mmCIF file of C-alpha atoms in Angstrom:
data_model
loop_
_atom_site.group_PDB
_atom_site.id
_atom_site.type_symbol
_atom_site.label_atom_id
_atom_site.label_comp_id
_atom_site.label_asym_id
_atom_site.label_seq_id
_atom_site.Cartn_x
_atom_site.Cartn_y
_atom_site.Cartn_z
ATOM 1 C CA MET E 48 -0.148 -0.029 -0.126
ATOM 2 C CA VAL E 49 1.063 3.497 -1.367
ATOM 3 C CA ARG E 50 1.783 5.754 1.639
ATOM 4 C CA ARG E 51 0.971 9.337 0.963
ATOM 5 C CA ARG E 52 1.340 12.371 2.827
ATOM 6 C CA THR E 53 -1.251 14.196 3.895
ATOM 7 C CA ALA E 54 -1.734 17.655 1.935
ATOM 8 C CA PHE E 55 -0.292 20.971 2.885
ATOM 9 C CA ASN E 56 -2.999 23.834 3.644
ATOM 10 C CA PRO E 57 -2.119 27.354 3.549
ATOM 11 C CA LEU E 58 -5.155 28.626 5.465
ATOM 12 C CA SER E 59 -5.664 26.573 8.366
ATOM 13 C CA ILE E 60 -5.516 27.894 11.692
ATOM 14 C CA VAL E 61 -1.650 28.203 12.889
ATOM 15 C CA SER E 62 -0.532 29.959 15.585
ATOM 16 C CA ALA E 63 2.002 31.516 13.818
ATOM 17 C CA PRO E 64 1.820 34.941 11.996
ATOM 18 C CA ARG E 65 0.681 35.440 8.126
ATOM 19 C CA TRP E 66 0.698 38.302 5.672
ATOM 20 C CA TYR E 67 -1.725 39.975 3.567
ATOM 21 C CA VAL E 68 0.580 40.584 0.427
ATOM 22 C CA VAL E 69 -1.142 42.589 -3.024
ATOM 23 C CA ARG E 70 1.534 42.841 -5.602
ATOM 24 C CA THR E 71 1.226 44.598 -9.352
ATOM 25 C CA MET E 72 1.819 41.645 -11.812
ATOM 26 C CA HIS E 73 5.349 43.098 -12.151
ATOM 27 C CA GLY E 74 5.873 41.636 -8.300
ATOM 28 C CA SER E 75 6.032 44.589 -6.645
ATOM 29 C CA ILE E 76 4.213 45.265 -3.114
ATOM 30 C CA ILE E 77 1.140 47.435 -3.444
ATOM 31 C CA GLU E 78 -0.317 46.370 0.628
ATOM 32 C CA SER E 79 1.303 44.218 3.297
ATOM 33 C CA ARG E 80 -0.061 44.071 6.494
ATOM 34 C CA GLN E 81 0.866 40.768 9.496
ATOM 35 C CA LEU E 82 -2.119 38.668 9.768
ATOM 36 C CA VAL E 83 -2.350 37.817 13.878
ATOM 37 C CA ALA E 84 -1.108 34.935 15.179
ATOM 38 C CA GLY E 85 -4.863 32.002 14.714
ATOM 39 C CA ALA E 86 -6.335 34.320 12.971
ATOM 40 C CA ASN E 87 -9.593 32.339 10.603
ATOM 41 C CA LEU E 88 -7.117 32.379 7.261
ATOM 42 C CA THR E 89 -10.349 30.287 5.275
ATOM 43 C CA HIS E 90 -12.397 33.611 6.536
ATOM 44 C CA VAL E 91 -9.520 36.777 5.516
ATOM 45 C CA PHE E 92 -9.085 35.118 1.851
ATOM 46 C CA ILE E 93 -12.935 35.002 0.925
ATOM 47 C CA THR E 94 -13.228 38.455 2.851
ATOM 48 C CA ALA E 95 -10.316 39.812 0.802
ATOM 49 C CA MET E 96 -11.885 38.333 -2.307
ATOM 50 C CA LEU E 97 -15.322 39.772 -1.632
ATOM 51 C CA ALA E 98 -13.980 43.192 -0.697
ATOM 52 C CA TRP E 99 -12.271 43.405 -4.250
ATOM 53 C CA MET E 100 -15.201 42.662 -5.707
ATOM 54 C CA ASP E 101 -17.248 45.437 -4.007
ATOM 55 C CA GLY E 102 -14.599 47.139 -5.541
ATOM 56 C CA GLU E 103 -15.837 47.055 -9.264
ATOM 57 C CA TRP E 104 -12.266 44.371 -9.854
ATOM 58 C CA THR E 105 -12.930 41.174 -11.701
ATOM 59 C CA ILE E 106 -11.795 37.646 -10.272
ATOM 60 C CA SER E 107 -10.195 36.162 -12.737
ATOM 61 C CA GLU E 108 -8.812 32.969 -10.831
ATOM 62 C CA PHE E 109 -7.771 31.774 -7.238
ATOM 63 C CA SER E 110 -7.071 28.971 -5.075
ATOM 64 C CA SER E 111 -7.202 28.024 -2.041
ATOM 65 C CA ALA E 112 -4.238 25.252 -2.830
ATOM 66 C CA SER E 113 -1.821 28.558 -2.854
ATOM 67 C CA ALA E 114 -3.911 30.737 -0.857
ATOM 68 C CA THR E 115 -4.093 32.787 -3.886
ATOM 69 C CA PHE E 116 -6.281 35.380 -6.491
ATOM 70 C CA PHE E 117 -5.589 36.992 -8.872
ATOM 71 C CA CYS E 118 -8.429 40.125 -9.979
ATOM 72 C CA SER E 119 -7.926 42.822 -12.598
ATOM 73 C CA ARG E 120 -9.849 46.560 -13.673
ATOM 74 C CA ASN E 121 -9.769 47.728 -16.721
ATOM 75 C CA VAL E 122 -5.867 47.420 -17.247
ATOM 76 C CA GLU E 123 -4.890 47.155 -13.860
ATOM 77 C CA ARG E 124 -4.602 43.461 -12.623
ATOM 78 C CA ARG E 125 -3.621 42.491 -8.921
ATOM 79 C CA MET E 126 -2.212 38.874 -7.413
ATOM 80 C CA ILE E 127 -3.374 39.136 -3.557
ATOM 81 C CA SER E 128 -2.049 35.977 -1.360
ATOM 82 C CA ILE E 129 -1.613 35.094 1.951
ATOM 83 C CA GLU E 130 2.065 34.823 2.941
ATOM 84 C CA THR E 131 3.720 32.577 5.407
ATOM 85 C CA THR E 132 6.131 34.829 5.496
ATOM 86 C CA ASP E 133 7.041 38.890 5.574
ATOM 87 C CA PRO E 134 7.271 39.925 2.309
ATOM 88 C CA TYR E 135 9.733 42.243 2.646
ATOM 89 C CA GLU E 136 12.176 40.294 4.220
ATOM 90 C CA LEU E 137 13.449 38.420 1.197
ATOM 91 C CA PRO E 138 13.559 40.096 -1.784
ATOM 92 C CA MET E 139 11.286 38.666 -5.343
ATOM 93 C CA PRO E 140 12.847 36.898 -8.255
ATOM 94 C CA GLY E 141 14.481 40.527 -10.748
ATOM 95 C CA ALA E 142 14.448 43.929 -8.942
ATOM 96 C CA SER E 143 11.340 44.562 -8.184
ATOM 97 C CA HIS E 144 12.264 44.095 -5.116
ATOM 98 C CA LEU E 145 13.564 47.702 -5.536
ATOM 99 C CA ALA E 146 10.621 49.151 -5.891
ATOM 100 C CA GLY E 147 9.955 48.418 -2.167
ATOM 101 C CA ARG E 148 10.040 50.723 0.964
ATOM 102 C CA GLY E 149 12.251 53.207 0.209
ATOM 103 C CA ASN E 150 15.747 53.546 -0.393
ATOM 104 C CA PRO E 151 17.894 51.787 2.235
ATOM 105 C CA TYR E 152 19.947 54.913 2.489
ATOM 106 C CA ASP E 153 18.102 57.699 3.422
#
């Protein structure tokens, strides 16, 4: 008998903090906020989708398996996700991390 690993659920309630992140399709962070540890991530995910729809954005794809959804309005497109790490701690591929929190030399 073949054993199967349990499926990872990124929306399960955990004791570690998570981050709600909104990105452009180039990977630049528009908004990021830390969610409290133990938050109901399924509720946060669905509420976020409804809030974007109320803002007249069209949800195009979503995946609860990756805790990510995409939405668009006119020519703008956004990626919204619930992530396990602070998005400002790890740079994104390419140069999109350079558009982050401003100049570190200020």
